[in-house]
């Protein structure tokens, strides 16, 4: 880990833990020791504790008295529940306002390039940016804040690493959505919902 040098500390510490989850430094059941992390990051234990509480709210970490924090053992049910909520939020966003197709095309182009380069990290980054653009375009700040709180990017990475979802299908899978938005399809929201829920079919 890199030493934390900028505020807010809590956000950077939280990101450090998320990076560890994505990279595989920590796996299901592993302990996250506050004191050790504080030493590594050059901070006190207080912001580490705050960051772990936020990750507990995301259902990525669990803690118990006298045992400290551990990485949760994530299940397909956890993934499905997150994606069900996400699907509802994004469908609602589209019903409020269709996103600008020019902005979506920029993200989709990046997604295609990442796919061609076999870069999983960039595929996730561009894919999440595509969907966040949809939610942001709704103009509803509460909706966007709830969507952001789900931790979509880290859940996507974990889905790939733990449940072997295939990111290579992401670019092609977004093309029907792009076409629906370009033609102003009134069923674009339902199409988007089905697209998201389709990622929870892991058999």
PDB file of C-alpha atoms in Angstrom:
ATOM      1  CA  UNK A   1       0.000   0.000   0.000  1.00  0.00           C
ATOM      2  CA  UNK A   2       1.021   3.616  -0.520  1.00  0.00           C
ATOM      3  CA  UNK A   3       1.214   5.947   2.436  1.00  0.00           C
ATOM      4  CA  UNK A   4      -1.838   8.202   2.689  1.00  0.00           C
ATOM      5  CA  UNK A   5      -0.775  11.796   2.141  1.00  0.00           C
ATOM      6  CA  UNK A   6      -3.971  13.705   1.288  1.00  0.00           C
ATOM      7  CA  UNK A   7      -7.310  14.328   2.956  1.00  0.00           C
ATOM      8  CA  UNK A   8      -9.899  13.032   3.434  1.00  0.00           C
ATOM      9  CA  UNK A   9      -8.105  10.130   5.064  1.00  0.00           C
ATOM     10  CA  UNK A  10     -11.200   7.993   5.496  1.00  0.00           C
ATOM     11  CA  UNK A  11     -11.934   7.976   1.773  1.00  0.00           C
ATOM     12  CA  UNK A  12      -8.376   7.076   0.845  1.00  0.00           C
ATOM     13  CA  UNK A  13      -8.219   4.319   3.438  1.00  0.00           C
ATOM     14  CA  UNK A  14     -11.500   2.907   2.191  1.00  0.00           C
ATOM     15  CA  UNK A  15     -10.111   2.931  -1.341  1.00  0.00           C
ATOM     16  CA  UNK A  16      -6.962   1.177  -0.137  1.00  0.00           C
ATOM     17  CA  UNK A  17      -9.078  -1.648   1.263  1.00  0.00           C
ATOM     18  CA  UNK A  18     -11.138  -1.808  -1.923  1.00  0.00           C
ATOM     19  CA  UNK A  19      -7.950  -1.981  -3.988  1.00  0.00           C
ATOM     20  CA  UNK A  20      -6.812  -4.859  -1.788  1.00  0.00           C
ATOM     21  CA  UNK A  21     -10.082  -6.684  -2.416  1.00  0.00           C
ATOM     22  CA  UNK A  22      -9.880  -6.134  -6.159  1.00  0.00           C
ATOM     23  CA  UNK A  23      -6.225  -7.184  -6.392  1.00  0.00           C
ATOM     24  CA  UNK A  24      -6.779 -10.272  -4.258  1.00  0.00           C
ATOM     25  CA  UNK A  25      -4.619  -9.129  -1.356  1.00  0.00           C
ATOM     26  CA  UNK A  26      -7.551 -10.014   0.879  1.00  0.00           C
ATOM     27  CA  UNK A  27      -9.894 -12.899   0.305  1.00  0.00           C
ATOM     28  CA  UNK A  28     -13.116 -14.062   1.960  1.00  0.00           C
ATOM     29  CA  UNK A  29     -12.633 -14.555   5.692  1.00  0.00           C
ATOM     30  CA  UNK A  30      -9.323 -12.680   5.905  1.00  0.00           C
ATOM     31  CA  UNK A  31      -8.824 -10.357   8.861  1.00  0.00           C
ATOM     32  CA  UNK A  32      -8.227  -6.653   8.281  1.00  0.00           C
ATOM     33  CA  UNK A  33      -6.224  -5.544  11.299  1.00  0.00           C
ATOM     34  CA  UNK A  34      -6.790  -1.882  12.130  1.00  0.00           C
ATOM     35  CA  UNK A  35      -3.452  -1.373  13.831  1.00  0.00           C
ATOM     36  CA  UNK A  36      -1.450  -2.983  11.038  1.00  0.00           C
ATOM     37  CA  UNK A  37      -3.251  -1.003   8.362  1.00  0.00           C
ATOM     38  CA  UNK A  38      -2.780   2.240  10.283  1.00  0.00           C
ATOM     39  CA  UNK A  39       0.972   1.607  10.445  1.00  0.00           C
ATOM     40  CA  UNK A  40       1.171   0.774   6.728  1.00  0.00           C
ATOM     41  CA  UNK A  41      -0.717   3.911   5.756  1.00  0.00           C
ATOM     42  CA  UNK A  42       0.950   6.183   8.283  1.00  0.00           C
ATOM     43  CA  UNK A  43      -2.289   7.235   9.993  1.00  0.00           C
ATOM     44  CA  UNK A  44      -4.014   6.740  13.336  1.00  0.00           C
ATOM     45  CA  UNK A  45      -6.462   3.897  13.879  1.00  0.00           C
ATOM     46  CA  UNK A  46      -9.495   6.213  14.041  1.00  0.00           C
ATOM     47  CA  UNK A  47      -9.850   6.889  10.264  1.00  0.00           C
ATOM     48  CA  UNK A  48      -9.126   3.214   9.558  1.00  0.00           C
ATOM     49  CA  UNK A  49     -11.994   2.271  11.861  1.00  0.00           C
ATOM     50  CA  UNK A  50     -14.284   4.783  10.108  1.00  0.00           C
ATOM     51  CA  UNK A  51     -13.380   3.422   6.695  1.00  0.00           C
ATOM     52  CA  UNK A  52     -14.042  -0.164   7.795  1.00  0.00           C
ATOM     53  CA  UNK A  53     -17.456   0.851   9.123  1.00  0.00           C
ATOM     54  CA  UNK A  54     -18.337   2.294   5.724  1.00  0.00           C
ATOM     55  CA  UNK A  55     -17.234  -0.935   4.054  1.00  0.00           C
ATOM     56  CA  UNK A  56     -19.365  -2.846   6.528  1.00  0.00           C
ATOM     57  CA  UNK A  57     -22.338  -0.800   5.325  1.00  0.00           C
ATOM     58  CA  UNK A  58     -21.465  -1.957   1.795  1.00  0.00           C
ATOM     59  CA  UNK A  59     -21.585  -5.555   3.086  1.00  0.00           C
ATOM     60  CA  UNK A  60     -17.982  -6.138   2.073  1.00  0.00           C
ATOM     61  CA  UNK A  61     -16.620  -6.288   5.612  1.00  0.00           C
ATOM     62  CA  UNK A  62     -18.071  -7.748   8.804  1.00  0.00           C
ATOM     63  CA  UNK A  63     -16.952  -7.156  12.363  1.00  0.00           C
ATOM     64  CA  UNK A  64     -17.620  -8.782  15.694  1.00  0.00           C
ATOM     65  CA  UNK A  65     -16.646  -7.950  19.299  1.00  0.00           C
ATOM     66  CA  UNK A  66     -13.103  -9.024  20.252  1.00  0.00           C
ATOM     67  CA  UNK A  67     -12.486 -10.434  16.754  1.00  0.00           C
ATOM     68  CA  UNK A  68     -12.183  -7.262  14.685  1.00  0.00           C
ATOM     69  CA  UNK A  69     -12.981  -6.890  11.005  1.00  0.00           C
ATOM     70  CA  UNK A  70     -12.975  -9.593   8.352  1.00  0.00           C
ATOM     71  CA  UNK A  71     -13.724  -9.701   4.659  1.00  0.00           C
ATOM     72  CA  UNK A  72     -17.201 -11.131   4.188  1.00  0.00           C
ATOM     73  CA  UNK A  73     -17.636 -14.434   2.407  1.00  0.00           C
ATOM     74  CA  UNK A  74     -19.585 -13.135  -0.562  1.00  0.00           C
ATOM     75  CA  UNK A  75     -22.205 -15.315  -2.215  1.00  0.00           C
ATOM     76  CA  UNK A  76     -24.125 -15.329  -5.471  1.00  0.00           C
ATOM     77  CA  UNK A  77     -27.134 -14.169  -3.435  1.00  0.00           C
ATOM     78  CA  UNK A  78     -25.166 -11.082  -2.309  1.00  0.00           C
ATOM     79  CA  UNK A  79     -24.341 -10.312  -5.912  1.00  0.00           C
ATOM     80  CA  UNK A  80     -27.912 -10.843  -7.083  1.00  0.00           C
ATOM     81  CA  UNK A  81     -29.342  -8.544  -4.413  1.00  0.00           C
ATOM     82  CA  UNK A  82     -26.923  -5.742  -5.307  1.00  0.00           C
ATOM     83  CA  UNK A  83     -27.724  -6.056  -8.996  1.00  0.00           C
ATOM     84  CA  UNK A  84     -31.473  -6.133  -8.366  1.00  0.00           C
ATOM     85  CA  UNK A  85     -31.278  -2.810  -6.536  1.00  0.00           C
ATOM     86  CA  UNK A  86     -28.963  -1.397  -9.179  1.00  0.00           C
ATOM     87  CA  UNK A  87     -31.302  -2.469 -11.972  1.00  0.00           C
ATOM     88  CA  UNK A  88     -34.235  -0.724 -10.324  1.00  0.00           C
ATOM     89  CA  UNK A  89     -32.264   2.488  -9.839  1.00  0.00           C
ATOM     90  CA  UNK A  90     -31.037   2.616 -13.428  1.00  0.00           C
ATOM     91  CA  UNK A  91     -34.457   1.830 -14.868  1.00  0.00           C
ATOM     92  CA  UNK A  92     -35.903   4.661 -12.781  1.00  0.00           C
ATOM     93  CA  UNK A  93     -33.166   7.011 -13.997  1.00  0.00           C
ATOM     94  CA  UNK A  94     -34.071   6.323 -17.628  1.00  0.00           C
ATOM     95  CA  UNK A  95     -37.750   6.904 -16.928  1.00  0.00           C
ATOM     96  CA  UNK A  96     -36.899  10.309 -15.494  1.00  0.00           C
ATOM     97  CA  UNK A  97     -34.701  11.356 -18.410  1.00  0.00           C
ATOM     98  CA  UNK A  98     -32.872   9.656 -21.253  1.00  0.00           C
ATOM     99  CA  UNK A  99     -29.088  10.142 -21.118  1.00  0.00           C
ATOM    100  CA  UNK A 100     -27.153  12.105 -23.782  1.00  0.00           C
ATOM    101  CA  UNK A 101     -26.107   9.630 -26.441  1.00  0.00           C
ATOM    102  CA  UNK A 102     -22.879  11.511 -27.204  1.00  0.00           C
ATOM    103  CA  UNK A 103     -21.585  10.967 -23.681  1.00  0.00           C
ATOM    104  CA  UNK A 104     -22.591   7.305 -23.720  1.00  0.00           C
ATOM    105  CA  UNK A 105     -20.810   6.766 -27.028  1.00  0.00           C
ATOM    106  CA  UNK A 106     -17.551   8.092 -25.535  1.00  0.00           C
ATOM    107  CA  UNK A 107     -17.723   5.548 -22.718  1.00  0.00           C
ATOM    108  CA  UNK A 108     -18.738   2.739 -25.064  1.00  0.00           C
ATOM    109  CA  UNK A 109     -15.817   3.506 -27.382  1.00  0.00           C
ATOM    110  CA  UNK A 110     -13.503   3.251 -24.378  1.00  0.00           C
ATOM    111  CA  UNK A 111     -15.116  -0.049 -23.450  1.00  0.00           C
ATOM    112  CA  UNK A 112     -14.496  -1.465 -26.939  1.00  0.00           C
ATOM    113  CA  UNK A 113     -10.856  -0.352 -26.826  1.00  0.00           C
ATOM    114  CA  UNK A 114     -10.391  -1.929 -23.412  1.00  0.00           C
ATOM    115  CA  UNK A 115     -11.914  -5.165 -24.691  1.00  0.00           C
ATOM    116  CA  UNK A 116      -9.564  -5.186 -27.686  1.00  0.00           C
ATOM    117  CA  UNK A 117      -6.628  -4.632 -25.330  1.00  0.00           C
ATOM    118  CA  UNK A 118      -7.865  -7.382 -22.965  1.00  0.00           C
ATOM    119  CA  UNK A 119      -7.714  -4.921 -20.073  1.00  0.00           C
ATOM    120  CA  UNK A 120     -10.161  -6.078 -17.431  1.00  0.00           C
ATOM    121  CA  UNK A 121      -9.535  -3.015 -15.255  1.00  0.00           C
ATOM    122  CA  UNK A 122     -10.321  -0.621 -18.114  1.00  0.00           C
ATOM    123  CA  UNK A 123     -13.348  -2.642 -19.174  1.00  0.00           C
ATOM    124  CA  UNK A 124     -14.761  -2.318 -15.676  1.00  0.00           C
ATOM    125  CA  UNK A 125     -13.886   1.374 -15.479  1.00  0.00           C
ATOM    126  CA  UNK A 126     -15.527   2.283 -18.791  1.00  0.00           C
ATOM    127  CA  UNK A 127     -18.510   0.012 -18.177  1.00  0.00           C
ATOM    128  CA  UNK A 128     -19.206   1.601 -14.796  1.00  0.00           C
ATOM    129  CA  UNK A 129     -18.759   5.085 -16.293  1.00  0.00           C
ATOM    130  CA  UNK A 130     -21.321   4.241 -19.005  1.00  0.00           C
ATOM    131  CA  UNK A 131     -23.921   3.277 -16.408  1.00  0.00           C
ATOM    132  CA  UNK A 132     -23.118   6.155 -14.072  1.00  0.00           C
ATOM    133  CA  UNK A 133     -23.699   8.550 -16.969  1.00  0.00           C
ATOM    134  CA  UNK A 134     -27.189   7.111 -17.292  1.00  0.00           C
ATOM    135  CA  UNK A 135     -27.969   7.682 -13.617  1.00  0.00           C
ATOM    136  CA  UNK A 136     -26.388  11.150 -13.501  1.00  0.00           C
ATOM    137  CA  UNK A 137     -28.430  12.226 -16.532  1.00  0.00           C
ATOM    138  CA  UNK A 138     -31.641  11.681 -14.567  1.00  0.00           C
ATOM    139  CA  UNK A 139     -30.971  14.929 -12.723  1.00  0.00           C
ATOM    140  CA  UNK A 140     -31.931  13.266  -9.432  1.00  0.00           C
ATOM    141  CA  UNK A 141     -29.119  13.737  -6.909  1.00  0.00           C
ATOM    142  CA  UNK A 142     -30.636  11.320  -4.388  1.00  0.00           C
ATOM    143  CA  UNK A 143     -30.844   8.597  -7.013  1.00  0.00           C
ATOM    144  CA  UNK A 144     -27.216   9.139  -7.990  1.00  0.00           C
ATOM    145  CA  UNK A 145     -26.053   9.134  -4.357  1.00  0.00           C
ATOM    146  CA  UNK A 146     -27.806   5.825  -3.676  1.00  0.00           C
ATOM    147  CA  UNK A 147     -26.333   4.312  -6.860  1.00  0.00           C
ATOM    148  CA  UNK A 148     -22.842   5.498  -5.892  1.00  0.00           C
ATOM    149  CA  UNK A 149     -23.281   4.027  -2.405  1.00  0.00           C
ATOM    150  CA  UNK A 150     -23.651   0.526  -3.856  1.00  0.00           C
ATOM    151  CA  UNK A 151     -19.957   0.375  -4.765  1.00  0.00           C
ATOM    152  CA  UNK A 152     -20.678  -0.797  -8.319  1.00  0.00           C
ATOM    153  CA  UNK A 153     -17.057  -0.813  -9.480  1.00  0.00           C
ATOM    154  CA  UNK A 154     -15.750  -2.982  -6.667  1.00  0.00           C
ATOM    155  CA  UNK A 155     -18.722  -5.354  -6.914  1.00  0.00           C
ATOM    156  CA  UNK A 156     -18.057  -5.694 -10.642  1.00  0.00           C
ATOM    157  CA  UNK A 157     -14.407  -6.570 -10.022  1.00  0.00           C
ATOM    158  CA  UNK A 158     -15.379  -9.065  -7.328  1.00  0.00           C
ATOM    159  CA  UNK A 159     -17.993 -10.609  -9.609  1.00  0.00           C
ATOM    160  CA  UNK A 160     -15.297 -11.269 -12.184  1.00  0.00           C
ATOM    161  CA  UNK A 161     -12.741 -12.576  -9.688  1.00  0.00           C
ATOM    162  CA  UNK A 162     -14.992 -14.628  -7.407  1.00  0.00           C
ATOM    163  CA  UNK A 163     -17.815 -15.684  -9.709  1.00  0.00           C
ATOM    164  CA  UNK A 164     -16.000 -15.731 -13.062  1.00  0.00           C
ATOM    165  CA  UNK A 165     -18.222 -13.280 -14.855  1.00  0.00           C
ATOM    166  CA  UNK A 166     -16.901 -12.585 -18.334  1.00  0.00           C
ATOM    167  CA  UNK A 167     -16.018  -8.925 -18.919  1.00  0.00           C
ATOM    168  CA  UNK A 168     -15.234  -9.614 -22.573  1.00  0.00           C
ATOM    169  CA  UNK A 169     -18.993  -9.663 -23.258  1.00  0.00           C
ATOM    170  CA  UNK A 170     -19.524  -6.182 -21.854  1.00  0.00           C
ATOM    171  CA  UNK A 171     -18.797  -4.118 -24.968  1.00  0.00           C
ATOM    172  CA  UNK A 172     -21.068  -6.093 -27.290  1.00  0.00           C
ATOM    173  CA  UNK A 173     -23.733  -6.283 -24.605  1.00  0.00           C
ATOM    174  CA  UNK A 174     -23.904  -2.495 -24.377  1.00  0.00           C
ATOM    175  CA  UNK A 175     -24.525  -1.957 -28.091  1.00  0.00           C
ATOM    176  CA  UNK A 176     -28.296  -2.755 -27.928  1.00  0.00           C
ATOM    177  CA  UNK A 177     -28.597  -0.250 -25.083  1.00  0.00           C
ATOM    178  CA  UNK A 178     -26.765   2.358 -27.119  1.00  0.00           C
ATOM    179  CA  UNK A 179     -29.068   1.756 -30.076  1.00  0.00           C
ATOM    180  CA  UNK A 180     -32.166   2.040 -27.870  1.00  0.00           C
ATOM    181  CA  UNK A 181     -31.052   5.398 -26.491  1.00  0.00           C
ATOM    182  CA  UNK A 182     -30.134   6.678 -29.956  1.00  0.00           C
ATOM    183  CA  UNK A 183     -33.613   5.975 -31.294  1.00  0.00           C
ATOM    184  CA  UNK A 184     -35.350   7.216 -28.147  1.00  0.00           C
ATOM    185  CA  UNK A 185     -36.914   3.843 -27.451  1.00  0.00           C
ATOM    186  CA  UNK A 186     -39.549   4.134 -24.680  1.00  0.00           C
ATOM    187  CA  UNK A 187     -38.616   0.601 -23.607  1.00  0.00           C
ATOM    188  CA  UNK A 188     -34.968   1.512 -23.046  1.00  0.00           C
ATOM    189  CA  UNK A 189     -35.417   1.385 -19.273  1.00  0.00           C
ATOM    190  CA  UNK A 190     -36.752  -2.168 -19.350  1.00  0.00           C
ATOM    191  CA  UNK A 191     -33.958  -3.184 -21.724  1.00  0.00           C
ATOM    192  CA  UNK A 192     -31.414  -1.694 -19.332  1.00  0.00           C
ATOM    193  CA  UNK A 193     -32.941  -3.549 -16.383  1.00  0.00           C
ATOM    194  CA  UNK A 194     -32.771  -6.869 -18.222  1.00  0.00           C
ATOM    195  CA  UNK A 195     -29.184  -6.139 -19.266  1.00  0.00           C
ATOM    196  CA  UNK A 196     -28.101  -5.636 -15.642  1.00  0.00           C
ATOM    197  CA  UNK A 197     -30.014  -8.602 -14.259  1.00  0.00           C
ATOM    198  CA  UNK A 198     -28.541 -10.786 -16.977  1.00  0.00           C
ATOM    199  CA  UNK A 199     -25.183 -10.495 -15.245  1.00  0.00           C
ATOM    200  CA  UNK A 200     -26.538 -12.334 -12.207  1.00  0.00           C
ATOM    201  CA  UNK A 201     -27.111 -15.509 -14.246  1.00  0.00           C
ATOM    202  CA  UNK A 202     -23.843 -17.235 -13.491  1.00  0.00           C
ATOM    203  CA  UNK A 203     -24.657 -20.882 -14.187  1.00  0.00           C
TER     204      UNK A 203
END
